[in-house]
Coordinates of N, CA, C and O in Angstrom, one line a residue:
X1 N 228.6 95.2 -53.3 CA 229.7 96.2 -53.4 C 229.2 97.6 -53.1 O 228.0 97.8 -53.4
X2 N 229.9 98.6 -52.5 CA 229.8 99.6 -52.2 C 230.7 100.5 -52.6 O 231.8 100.1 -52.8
X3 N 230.4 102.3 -52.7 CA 231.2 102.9 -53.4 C 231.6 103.6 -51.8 O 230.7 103.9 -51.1
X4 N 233.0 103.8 -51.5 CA 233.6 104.4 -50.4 C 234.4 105.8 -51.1 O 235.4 105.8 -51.9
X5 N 233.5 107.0 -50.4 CA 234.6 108.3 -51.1 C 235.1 109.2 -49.8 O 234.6 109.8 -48.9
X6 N 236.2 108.9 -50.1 CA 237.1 110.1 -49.5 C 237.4 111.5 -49.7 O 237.7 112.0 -50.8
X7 N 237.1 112.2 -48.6 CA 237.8 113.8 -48.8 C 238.7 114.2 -48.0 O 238.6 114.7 -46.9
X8 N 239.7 113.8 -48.8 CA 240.8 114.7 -48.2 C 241.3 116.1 -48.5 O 241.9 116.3 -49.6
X9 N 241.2 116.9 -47.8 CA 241.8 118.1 -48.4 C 240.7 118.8 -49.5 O 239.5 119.2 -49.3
X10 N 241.4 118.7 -50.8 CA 240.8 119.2 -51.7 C 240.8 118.2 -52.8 O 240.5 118.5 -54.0
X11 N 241.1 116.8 -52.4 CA 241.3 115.8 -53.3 C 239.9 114.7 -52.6 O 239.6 114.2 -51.5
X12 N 239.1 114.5 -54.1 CA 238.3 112.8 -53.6 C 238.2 111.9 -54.4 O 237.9 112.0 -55.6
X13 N 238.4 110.8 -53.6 CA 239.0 109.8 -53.8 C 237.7 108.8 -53.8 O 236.9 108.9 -52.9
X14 N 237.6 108.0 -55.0 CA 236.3 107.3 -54.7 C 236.5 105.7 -55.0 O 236.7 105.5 -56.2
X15 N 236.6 104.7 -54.3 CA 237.1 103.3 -54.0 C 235.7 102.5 -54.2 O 234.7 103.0 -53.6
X16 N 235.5 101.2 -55.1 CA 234.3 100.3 -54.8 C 234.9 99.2 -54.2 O 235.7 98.4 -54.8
X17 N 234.5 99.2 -53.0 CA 234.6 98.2 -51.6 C 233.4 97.2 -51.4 O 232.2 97.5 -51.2
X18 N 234.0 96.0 -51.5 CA 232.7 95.1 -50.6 C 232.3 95.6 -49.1 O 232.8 96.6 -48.5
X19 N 231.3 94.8 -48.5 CA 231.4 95.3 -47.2 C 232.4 95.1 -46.2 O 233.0 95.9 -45.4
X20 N 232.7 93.7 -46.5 CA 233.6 92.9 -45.6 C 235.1 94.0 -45.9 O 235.8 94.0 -44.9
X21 N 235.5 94.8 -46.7 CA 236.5 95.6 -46.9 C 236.1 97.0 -46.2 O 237.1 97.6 -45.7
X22 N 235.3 97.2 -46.0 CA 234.7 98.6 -45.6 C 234.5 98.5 -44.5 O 234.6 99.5 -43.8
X23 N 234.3 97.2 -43.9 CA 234.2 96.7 -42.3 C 235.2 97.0 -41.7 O 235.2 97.7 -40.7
X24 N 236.8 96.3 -42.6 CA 237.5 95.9 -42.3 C 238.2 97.9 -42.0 O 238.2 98.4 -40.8
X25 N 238.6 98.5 -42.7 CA 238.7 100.0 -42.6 C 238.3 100.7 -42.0 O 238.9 101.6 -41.5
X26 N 237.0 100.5 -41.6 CA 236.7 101.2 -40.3 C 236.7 100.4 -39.0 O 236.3 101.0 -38.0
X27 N 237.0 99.4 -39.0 CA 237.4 98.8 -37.8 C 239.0 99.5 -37.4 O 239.4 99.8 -36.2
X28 N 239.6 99.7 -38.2 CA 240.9 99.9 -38.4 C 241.1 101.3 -37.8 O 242.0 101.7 -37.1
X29 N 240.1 101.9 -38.3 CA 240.1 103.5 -38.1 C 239.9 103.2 -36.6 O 240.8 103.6 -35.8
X30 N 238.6 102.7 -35.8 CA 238.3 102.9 -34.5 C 239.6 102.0 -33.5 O 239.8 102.4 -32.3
X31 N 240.2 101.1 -34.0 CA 241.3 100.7 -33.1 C 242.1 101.6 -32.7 O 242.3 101.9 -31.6
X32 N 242.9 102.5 -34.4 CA 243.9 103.3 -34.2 C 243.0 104.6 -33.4 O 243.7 105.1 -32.5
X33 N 241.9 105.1 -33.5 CA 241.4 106.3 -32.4 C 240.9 106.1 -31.1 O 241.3 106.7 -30.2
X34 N 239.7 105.1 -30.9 CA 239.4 105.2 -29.7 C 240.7 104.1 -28.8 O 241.2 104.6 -27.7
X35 N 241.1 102.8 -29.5 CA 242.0 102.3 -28.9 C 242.9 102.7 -28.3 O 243.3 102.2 -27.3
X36 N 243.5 104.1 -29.1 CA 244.7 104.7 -28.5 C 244.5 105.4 -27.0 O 245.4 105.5 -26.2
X37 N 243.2 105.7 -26.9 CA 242.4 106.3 -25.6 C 242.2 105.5 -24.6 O 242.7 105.7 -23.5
X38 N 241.4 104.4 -25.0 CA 241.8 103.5 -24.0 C 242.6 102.4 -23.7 O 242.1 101.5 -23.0
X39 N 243.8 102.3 -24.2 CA 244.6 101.9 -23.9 C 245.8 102.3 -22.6 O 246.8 103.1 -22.8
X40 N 245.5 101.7 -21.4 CA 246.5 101.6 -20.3 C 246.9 100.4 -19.7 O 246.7 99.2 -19.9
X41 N 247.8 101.2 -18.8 CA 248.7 99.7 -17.8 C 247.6 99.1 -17.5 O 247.6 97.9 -17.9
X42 N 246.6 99.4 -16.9 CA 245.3 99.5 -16.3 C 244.4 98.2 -17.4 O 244.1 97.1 -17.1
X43 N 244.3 98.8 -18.6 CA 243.5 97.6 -19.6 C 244.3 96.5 -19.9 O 243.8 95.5 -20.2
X44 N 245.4 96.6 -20.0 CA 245.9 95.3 -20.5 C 246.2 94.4 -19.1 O 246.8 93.3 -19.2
X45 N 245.8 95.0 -17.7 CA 246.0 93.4 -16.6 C 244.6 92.8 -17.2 O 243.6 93.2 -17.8
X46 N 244.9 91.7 -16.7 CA 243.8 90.4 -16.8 C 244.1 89.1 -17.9 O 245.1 89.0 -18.5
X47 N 243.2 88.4 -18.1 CA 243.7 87.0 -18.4 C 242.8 87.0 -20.3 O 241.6 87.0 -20.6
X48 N 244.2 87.0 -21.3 CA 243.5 87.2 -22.5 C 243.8 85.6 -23.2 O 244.8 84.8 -23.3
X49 N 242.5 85.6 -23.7 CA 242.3 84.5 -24.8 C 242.9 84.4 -26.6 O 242.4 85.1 -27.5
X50 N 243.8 83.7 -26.8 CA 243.9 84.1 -28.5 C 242.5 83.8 -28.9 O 241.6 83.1 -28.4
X51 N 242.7 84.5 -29.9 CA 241.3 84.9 -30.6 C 241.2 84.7 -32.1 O 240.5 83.8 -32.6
X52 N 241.8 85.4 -32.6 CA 242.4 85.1 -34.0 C 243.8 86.0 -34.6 O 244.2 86.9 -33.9
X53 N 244.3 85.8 -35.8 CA 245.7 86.4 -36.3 C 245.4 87.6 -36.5 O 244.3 87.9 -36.8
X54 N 246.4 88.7 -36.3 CA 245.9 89.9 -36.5 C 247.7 90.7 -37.5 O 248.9 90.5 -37.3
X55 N 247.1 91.3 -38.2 CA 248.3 91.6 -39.2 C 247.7 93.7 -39.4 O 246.6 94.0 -39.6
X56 N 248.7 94.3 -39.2 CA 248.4 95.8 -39.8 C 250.0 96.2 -40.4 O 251.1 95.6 -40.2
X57 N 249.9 97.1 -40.8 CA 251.2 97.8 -41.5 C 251.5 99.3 -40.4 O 250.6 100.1 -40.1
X58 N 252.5 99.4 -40.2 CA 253.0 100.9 -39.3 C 252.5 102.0 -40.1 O 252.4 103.0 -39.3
X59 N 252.1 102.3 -41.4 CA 251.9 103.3 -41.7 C 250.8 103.8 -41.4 O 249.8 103.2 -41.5
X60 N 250.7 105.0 -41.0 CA 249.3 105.8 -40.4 C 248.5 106.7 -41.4 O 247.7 107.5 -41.0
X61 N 248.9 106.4 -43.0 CA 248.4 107.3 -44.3 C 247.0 106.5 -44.2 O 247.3 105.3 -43.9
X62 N 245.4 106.8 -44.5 CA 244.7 106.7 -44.2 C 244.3 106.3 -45.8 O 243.2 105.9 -46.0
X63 N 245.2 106.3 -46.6 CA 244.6 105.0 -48.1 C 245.5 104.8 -48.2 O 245.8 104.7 -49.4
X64 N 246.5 104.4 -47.3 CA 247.3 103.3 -47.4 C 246.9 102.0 -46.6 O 247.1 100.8 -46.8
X65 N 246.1 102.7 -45.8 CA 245.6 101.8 -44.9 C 244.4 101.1 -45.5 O 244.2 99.9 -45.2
X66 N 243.6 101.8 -46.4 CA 242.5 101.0 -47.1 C 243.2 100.2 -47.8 O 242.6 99.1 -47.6
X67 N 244.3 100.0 -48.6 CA 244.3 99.0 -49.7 C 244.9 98.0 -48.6 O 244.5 96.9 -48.5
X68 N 246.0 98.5 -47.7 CA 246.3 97.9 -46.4 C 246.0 96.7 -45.7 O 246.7 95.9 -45.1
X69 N 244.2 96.8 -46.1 CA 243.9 96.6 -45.5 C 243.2 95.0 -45.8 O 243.1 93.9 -45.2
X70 N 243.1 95.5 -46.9 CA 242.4 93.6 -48.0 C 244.3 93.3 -47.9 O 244.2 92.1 -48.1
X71 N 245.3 93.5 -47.9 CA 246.5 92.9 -48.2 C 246.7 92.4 -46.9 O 247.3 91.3 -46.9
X72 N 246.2 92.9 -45.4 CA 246.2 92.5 -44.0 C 245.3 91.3 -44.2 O 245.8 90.2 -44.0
X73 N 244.3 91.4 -44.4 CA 243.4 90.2 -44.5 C 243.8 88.8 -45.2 O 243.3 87.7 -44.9
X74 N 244.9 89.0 -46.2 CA 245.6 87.8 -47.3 C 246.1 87.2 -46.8 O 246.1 86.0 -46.9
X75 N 246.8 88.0 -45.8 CA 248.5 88.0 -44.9 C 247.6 86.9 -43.7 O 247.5 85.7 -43.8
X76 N 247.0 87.6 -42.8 CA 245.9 87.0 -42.0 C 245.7 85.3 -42.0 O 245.9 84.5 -41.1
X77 N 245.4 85.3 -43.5 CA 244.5 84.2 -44.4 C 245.4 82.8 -44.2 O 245.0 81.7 -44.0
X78 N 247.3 83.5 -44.5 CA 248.0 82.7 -45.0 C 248.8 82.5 -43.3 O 249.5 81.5 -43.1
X79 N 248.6 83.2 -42.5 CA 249.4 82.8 -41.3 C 248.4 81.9 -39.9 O 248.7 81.7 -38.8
X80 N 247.1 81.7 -40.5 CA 246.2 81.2 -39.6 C 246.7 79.5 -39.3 O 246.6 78.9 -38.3
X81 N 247.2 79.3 -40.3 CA 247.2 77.9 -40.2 C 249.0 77.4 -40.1 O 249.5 76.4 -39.6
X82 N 249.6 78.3 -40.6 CA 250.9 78.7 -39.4 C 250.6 79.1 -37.6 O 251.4 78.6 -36.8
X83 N 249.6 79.8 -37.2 CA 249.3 79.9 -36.0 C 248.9 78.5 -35.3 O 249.1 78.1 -34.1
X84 N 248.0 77.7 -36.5 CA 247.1 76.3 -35.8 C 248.4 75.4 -35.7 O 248.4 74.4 -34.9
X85 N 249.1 75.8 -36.3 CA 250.2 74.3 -36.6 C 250.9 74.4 -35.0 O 250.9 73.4 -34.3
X86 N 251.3 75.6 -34.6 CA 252.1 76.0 -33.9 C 251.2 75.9 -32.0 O 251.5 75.8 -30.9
X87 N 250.1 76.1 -32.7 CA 248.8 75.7 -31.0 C 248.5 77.0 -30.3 O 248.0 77.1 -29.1
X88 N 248.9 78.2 -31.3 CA 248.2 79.7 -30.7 C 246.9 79.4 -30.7 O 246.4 80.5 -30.5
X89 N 246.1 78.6 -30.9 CA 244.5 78.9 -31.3 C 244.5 78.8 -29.5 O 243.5 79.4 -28.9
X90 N 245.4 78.2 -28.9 CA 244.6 77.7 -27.5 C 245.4 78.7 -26.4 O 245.0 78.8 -25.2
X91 N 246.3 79.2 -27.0 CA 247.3 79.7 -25.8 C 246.5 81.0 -25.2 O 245.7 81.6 -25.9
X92 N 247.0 81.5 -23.7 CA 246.7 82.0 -23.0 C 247.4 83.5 -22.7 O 248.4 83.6 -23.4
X93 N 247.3 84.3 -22.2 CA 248.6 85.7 -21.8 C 247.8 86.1 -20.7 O 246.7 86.6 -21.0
X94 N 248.1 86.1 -19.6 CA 248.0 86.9 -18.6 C 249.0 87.8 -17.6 O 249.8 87.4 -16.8
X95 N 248.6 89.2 -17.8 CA 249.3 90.1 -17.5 C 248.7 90.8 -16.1 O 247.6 91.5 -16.0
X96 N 249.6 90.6 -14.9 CA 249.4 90.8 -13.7 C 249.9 92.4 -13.2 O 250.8 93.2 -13.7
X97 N 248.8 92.6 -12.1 CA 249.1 93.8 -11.8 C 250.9 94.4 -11.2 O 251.3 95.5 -11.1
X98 N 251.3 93.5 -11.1 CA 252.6 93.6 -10.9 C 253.8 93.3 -11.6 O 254.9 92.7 -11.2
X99 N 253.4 93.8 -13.2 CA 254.5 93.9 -14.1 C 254.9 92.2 -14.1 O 256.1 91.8 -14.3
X100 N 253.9 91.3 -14.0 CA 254.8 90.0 -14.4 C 253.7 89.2 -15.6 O 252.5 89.6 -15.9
X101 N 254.3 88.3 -16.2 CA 253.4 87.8 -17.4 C 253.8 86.4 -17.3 O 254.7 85.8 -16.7
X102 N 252.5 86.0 -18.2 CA 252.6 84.3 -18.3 C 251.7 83.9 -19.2 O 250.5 84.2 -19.0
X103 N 252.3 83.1 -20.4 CA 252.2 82.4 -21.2 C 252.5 81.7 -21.3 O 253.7 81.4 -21.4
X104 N 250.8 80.7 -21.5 CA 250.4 79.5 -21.6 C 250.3 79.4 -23.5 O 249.9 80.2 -24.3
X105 N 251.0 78.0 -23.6 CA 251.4 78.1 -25.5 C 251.0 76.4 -25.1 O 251.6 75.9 -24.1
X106 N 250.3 75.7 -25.9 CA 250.2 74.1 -25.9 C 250.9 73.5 -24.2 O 250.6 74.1 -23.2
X107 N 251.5 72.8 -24.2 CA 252.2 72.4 -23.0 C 253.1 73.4 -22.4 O 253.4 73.2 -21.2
X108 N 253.6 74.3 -23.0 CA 255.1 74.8 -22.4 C 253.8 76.7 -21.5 O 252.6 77.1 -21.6
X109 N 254.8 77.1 -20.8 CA 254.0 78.1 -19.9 C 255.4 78.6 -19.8 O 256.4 77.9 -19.7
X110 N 255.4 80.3 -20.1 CA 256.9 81.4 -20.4 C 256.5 81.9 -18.8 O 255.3 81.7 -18.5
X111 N 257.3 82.3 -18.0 CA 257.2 83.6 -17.2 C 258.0 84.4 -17.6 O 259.1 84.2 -18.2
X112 N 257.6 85.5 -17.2 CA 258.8 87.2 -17.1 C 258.4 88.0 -17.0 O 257.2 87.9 -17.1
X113 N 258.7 89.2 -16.9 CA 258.0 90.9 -16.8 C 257.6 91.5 -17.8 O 257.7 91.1 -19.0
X114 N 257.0 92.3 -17.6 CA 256.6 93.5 -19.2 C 256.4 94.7 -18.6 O 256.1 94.9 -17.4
X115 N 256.6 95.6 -19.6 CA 256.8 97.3 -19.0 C 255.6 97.9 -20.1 O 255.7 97.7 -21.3
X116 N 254.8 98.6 -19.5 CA 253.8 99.2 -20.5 C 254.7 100.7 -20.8 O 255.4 101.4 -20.2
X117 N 254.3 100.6 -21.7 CA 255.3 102.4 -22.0 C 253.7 103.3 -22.6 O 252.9 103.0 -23.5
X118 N 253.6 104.1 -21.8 CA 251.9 104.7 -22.2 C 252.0 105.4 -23.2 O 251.1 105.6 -24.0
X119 N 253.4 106.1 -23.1 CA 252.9 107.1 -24.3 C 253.2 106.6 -25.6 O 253.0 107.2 -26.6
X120 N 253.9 105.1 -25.5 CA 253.9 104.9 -27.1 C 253.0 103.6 -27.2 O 253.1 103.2 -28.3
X121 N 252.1 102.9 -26.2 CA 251.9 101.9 -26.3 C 252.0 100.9 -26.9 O 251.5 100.5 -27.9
X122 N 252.9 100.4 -26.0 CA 253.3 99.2 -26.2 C 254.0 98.6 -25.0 O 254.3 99.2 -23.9
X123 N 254.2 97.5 -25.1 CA 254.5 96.2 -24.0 C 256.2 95.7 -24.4 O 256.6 95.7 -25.5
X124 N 256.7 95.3 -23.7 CA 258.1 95.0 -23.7 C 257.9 94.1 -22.7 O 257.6 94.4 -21.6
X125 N 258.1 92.2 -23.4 CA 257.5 91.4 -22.4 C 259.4 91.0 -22.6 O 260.1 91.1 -23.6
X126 N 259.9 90.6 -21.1 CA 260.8 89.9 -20.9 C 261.1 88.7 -20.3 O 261.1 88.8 -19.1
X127 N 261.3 87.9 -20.6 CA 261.5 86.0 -20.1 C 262.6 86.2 -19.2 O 263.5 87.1 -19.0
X128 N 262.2 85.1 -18.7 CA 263.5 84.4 -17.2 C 265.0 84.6 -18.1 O 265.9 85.1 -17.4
X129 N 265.2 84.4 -19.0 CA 266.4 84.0 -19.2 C 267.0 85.7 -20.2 O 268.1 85.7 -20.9
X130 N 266.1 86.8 -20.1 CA 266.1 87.8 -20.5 C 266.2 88.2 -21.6 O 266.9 89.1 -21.8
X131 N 265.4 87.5 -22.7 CA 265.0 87.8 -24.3 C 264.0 88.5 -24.2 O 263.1 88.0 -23.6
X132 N 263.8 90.0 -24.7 CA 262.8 90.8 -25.0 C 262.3 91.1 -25.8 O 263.1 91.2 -26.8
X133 N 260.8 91.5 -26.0 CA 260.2 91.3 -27.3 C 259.2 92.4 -26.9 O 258.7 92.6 -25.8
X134 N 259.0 93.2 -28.0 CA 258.2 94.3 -27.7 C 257.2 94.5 -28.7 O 257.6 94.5 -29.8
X135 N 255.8 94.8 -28.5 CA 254.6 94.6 -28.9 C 253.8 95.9 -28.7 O 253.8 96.2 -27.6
X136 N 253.0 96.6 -29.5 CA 252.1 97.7 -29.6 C 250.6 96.8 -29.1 O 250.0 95.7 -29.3
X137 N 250.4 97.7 -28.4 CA 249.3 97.2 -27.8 C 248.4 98.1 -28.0 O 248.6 99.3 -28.0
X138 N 246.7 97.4 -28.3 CA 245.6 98.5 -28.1 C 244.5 97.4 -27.5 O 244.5 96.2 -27.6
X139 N 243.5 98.5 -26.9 CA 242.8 97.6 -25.9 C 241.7 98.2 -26.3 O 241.7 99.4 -26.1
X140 N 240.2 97.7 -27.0 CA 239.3 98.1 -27.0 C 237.9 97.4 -26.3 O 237.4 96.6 -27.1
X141 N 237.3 97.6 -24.9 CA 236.7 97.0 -24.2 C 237.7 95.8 -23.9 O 238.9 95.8 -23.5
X142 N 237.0 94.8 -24.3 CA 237.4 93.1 -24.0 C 238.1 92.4 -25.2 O 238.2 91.2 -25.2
X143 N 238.5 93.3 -26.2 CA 239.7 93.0 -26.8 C 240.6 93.6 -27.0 O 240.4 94.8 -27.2
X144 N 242.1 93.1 -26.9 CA 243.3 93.6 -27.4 C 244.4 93.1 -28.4 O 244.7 91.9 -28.6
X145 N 244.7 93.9 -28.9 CA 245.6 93.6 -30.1 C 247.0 93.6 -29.7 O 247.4 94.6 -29.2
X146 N 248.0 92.5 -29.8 CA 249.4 92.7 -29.6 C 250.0 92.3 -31.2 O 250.0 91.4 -31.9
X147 N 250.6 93.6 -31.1 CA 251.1 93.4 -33.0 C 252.9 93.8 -32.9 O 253.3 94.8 -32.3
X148 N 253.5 92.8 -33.4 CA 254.9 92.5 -33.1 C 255.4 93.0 -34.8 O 254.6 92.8 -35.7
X149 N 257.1 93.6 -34.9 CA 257.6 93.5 -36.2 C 257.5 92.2 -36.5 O 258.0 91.3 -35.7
X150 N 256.7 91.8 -37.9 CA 256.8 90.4 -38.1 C 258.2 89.3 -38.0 O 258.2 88.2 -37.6
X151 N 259.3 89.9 -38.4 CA 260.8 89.4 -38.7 C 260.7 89.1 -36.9 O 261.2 88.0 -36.5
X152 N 260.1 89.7 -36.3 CA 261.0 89.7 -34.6 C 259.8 88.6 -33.9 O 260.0 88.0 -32.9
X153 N 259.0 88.5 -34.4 CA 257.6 87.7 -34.2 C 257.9 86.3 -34.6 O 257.9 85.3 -33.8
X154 N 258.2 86.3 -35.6 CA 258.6 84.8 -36.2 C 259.9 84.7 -35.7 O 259.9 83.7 -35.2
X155 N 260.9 85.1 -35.6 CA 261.9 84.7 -34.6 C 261.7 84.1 -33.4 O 262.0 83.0 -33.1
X156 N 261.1 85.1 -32.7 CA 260.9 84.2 -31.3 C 260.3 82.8 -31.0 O 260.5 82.0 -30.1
X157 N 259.3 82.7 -32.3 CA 258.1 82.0 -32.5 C 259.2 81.0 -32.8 O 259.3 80.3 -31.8
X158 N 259.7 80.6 -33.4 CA 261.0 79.9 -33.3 C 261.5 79.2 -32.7 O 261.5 78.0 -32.7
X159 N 262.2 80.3 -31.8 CA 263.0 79.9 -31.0 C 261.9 79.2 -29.7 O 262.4 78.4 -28.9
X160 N 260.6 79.4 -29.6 CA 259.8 79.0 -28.1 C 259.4 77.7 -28.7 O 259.2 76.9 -27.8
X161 N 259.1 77.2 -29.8 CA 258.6 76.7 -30.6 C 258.9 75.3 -31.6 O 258.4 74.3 -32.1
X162 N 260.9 76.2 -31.5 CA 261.2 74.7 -32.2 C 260.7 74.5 -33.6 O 260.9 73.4 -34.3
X163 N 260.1 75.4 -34.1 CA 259.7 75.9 -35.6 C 260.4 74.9 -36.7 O 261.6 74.9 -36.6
X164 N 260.1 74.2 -37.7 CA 261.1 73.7 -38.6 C 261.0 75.0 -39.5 O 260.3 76.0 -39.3
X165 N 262.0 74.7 -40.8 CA 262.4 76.2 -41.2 C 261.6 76.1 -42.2 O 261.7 77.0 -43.0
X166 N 260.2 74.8 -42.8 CA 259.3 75.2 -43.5 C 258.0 76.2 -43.0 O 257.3 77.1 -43.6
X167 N 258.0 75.8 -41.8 CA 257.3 76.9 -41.8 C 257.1 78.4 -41.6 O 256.3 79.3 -42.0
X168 N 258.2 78.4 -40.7 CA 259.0 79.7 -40.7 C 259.2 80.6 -41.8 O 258.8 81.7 -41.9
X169 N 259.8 79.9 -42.7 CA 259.7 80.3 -44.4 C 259.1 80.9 -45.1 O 259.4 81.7 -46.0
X170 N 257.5 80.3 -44.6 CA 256.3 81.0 -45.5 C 256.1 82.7 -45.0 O 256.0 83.7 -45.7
X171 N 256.1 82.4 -43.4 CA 255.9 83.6 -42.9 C 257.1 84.8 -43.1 O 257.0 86.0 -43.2
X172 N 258.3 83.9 -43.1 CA 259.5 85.0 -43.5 C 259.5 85.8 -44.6 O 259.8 86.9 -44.6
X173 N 259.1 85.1 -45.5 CA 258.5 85.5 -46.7 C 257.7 86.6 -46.6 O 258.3 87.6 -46.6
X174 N 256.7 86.7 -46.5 CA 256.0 87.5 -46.0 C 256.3 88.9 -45.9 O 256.1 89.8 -46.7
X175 N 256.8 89.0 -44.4 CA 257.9 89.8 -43.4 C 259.2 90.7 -44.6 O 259.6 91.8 -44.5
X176 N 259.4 89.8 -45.7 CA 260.4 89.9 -46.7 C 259.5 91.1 -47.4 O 259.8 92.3 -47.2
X177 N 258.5 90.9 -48.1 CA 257.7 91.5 -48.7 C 257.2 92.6 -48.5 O 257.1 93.5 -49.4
X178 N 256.8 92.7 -47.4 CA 255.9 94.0 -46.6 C 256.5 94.6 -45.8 O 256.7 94.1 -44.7
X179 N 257.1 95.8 -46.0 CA 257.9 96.4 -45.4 C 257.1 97.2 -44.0 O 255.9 97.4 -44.2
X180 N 257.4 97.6 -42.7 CA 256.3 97.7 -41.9 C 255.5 97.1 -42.0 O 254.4 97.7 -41.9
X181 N 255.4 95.2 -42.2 CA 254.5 94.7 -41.5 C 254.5 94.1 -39.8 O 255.5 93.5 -39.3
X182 N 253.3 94.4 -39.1 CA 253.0 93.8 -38.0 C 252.5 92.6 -38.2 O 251.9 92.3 -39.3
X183 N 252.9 91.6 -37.0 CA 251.9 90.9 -37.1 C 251.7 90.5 -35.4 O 252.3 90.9 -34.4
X184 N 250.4 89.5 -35.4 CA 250.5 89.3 -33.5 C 249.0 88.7 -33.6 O 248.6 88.1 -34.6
X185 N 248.3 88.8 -32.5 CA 247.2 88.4 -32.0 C 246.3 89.2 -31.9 O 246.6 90.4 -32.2
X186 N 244.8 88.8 -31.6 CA 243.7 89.6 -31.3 C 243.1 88.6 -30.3 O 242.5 87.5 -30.5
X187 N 243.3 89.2 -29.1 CA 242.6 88.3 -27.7 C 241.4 88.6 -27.4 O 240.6 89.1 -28.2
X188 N 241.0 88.2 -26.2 CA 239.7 88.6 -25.7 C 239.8 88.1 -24.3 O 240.3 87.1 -23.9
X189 N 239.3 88.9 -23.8 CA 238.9 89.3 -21.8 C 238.3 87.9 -21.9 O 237.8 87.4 -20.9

């Protein structure tokens, strides 16, 4: 265990964190700053691997984000094996220089476009049959994060998927609970 103190302002704040929690917080910090920098149209072409579940909350308050952050890890914990059920462990996303996408999911492969929007980063991927789904993206080296509103995440996942409504459930749940939760992937180049 470790003692983590904050100064903000004229207030300090002093938290005892394991490491694995302290990891997790400043990992968090370096996505939301250097990520936001290098994130472009530019980093997110090429062919990404799922990797593992990735869960954050919209809020940008910096101890909200610490406690945030062990409650991201729970969330994480409890949708991994909703992800295994479903065959994200194996699926594919490749995003071409020419605004088109393709997702490889167990047997089934999506095509459609996506629009990077730079100044808010994020991705707006759209299917043949014109369902859009829109995802914050950050790209740090050879990984990227696509984090979806969970409610709109488990929808689609659904509908591509054929979901029975137990498992959907667990995760709606969730989604129910956590107001501004994300949820999505963490790939790799």
């Amino acid at each position: 265990m470790k003692r983590l103190v904050l100064i903000v302002g004229m207030c300090v704040c002093s938290f005892v964190v394991s490491a694995q929690d302290l990891k997790s917080i400043f990992s968090g910090v370096v996505k939301s700053v250097i990520g936001d920098k290098l994130t472009t149209a530019e980093s997110v072409v090429g062919t990404w691997n799922y990797s593992a579940p990735e869960c954050r909350f919209e809020s940008e308050n910096l101890l909200a984000q610490a406690g945030g952050e062990a409650v991201s890890a729970r969330i994480e914990d409890k949708v991994k094996p909703i992800y295994q059920k479903l065959g994200l462990e194996s699926s594919v996303f490749v995003f071409n220089e020419d605004g088109t996408y393709r997702l490889a999911l167990k047997k089934r492969t999506l095509n459609g476009t996506y629009v990077f929007d730079r100044e808010e980063k994020t991705i707006t991927m759209t299917n043949k049959l014109g369902v859009s789904l829109k995802a914050q993206v950050v790209v740090t080296g050879k990984t990227m994060y696509l984090l979806f509103k969970a409610d709109k995440l488990m929808a689609a996942l659904k509908i591509l998927m054929s979901v029975t409504s137990k498992n959907n459930s667990a995760v709606a749940s969730l989604a129910e609970n956590y107001d501004g939760l994300l949820l999505g992937f963490e790939l790799k180049k």
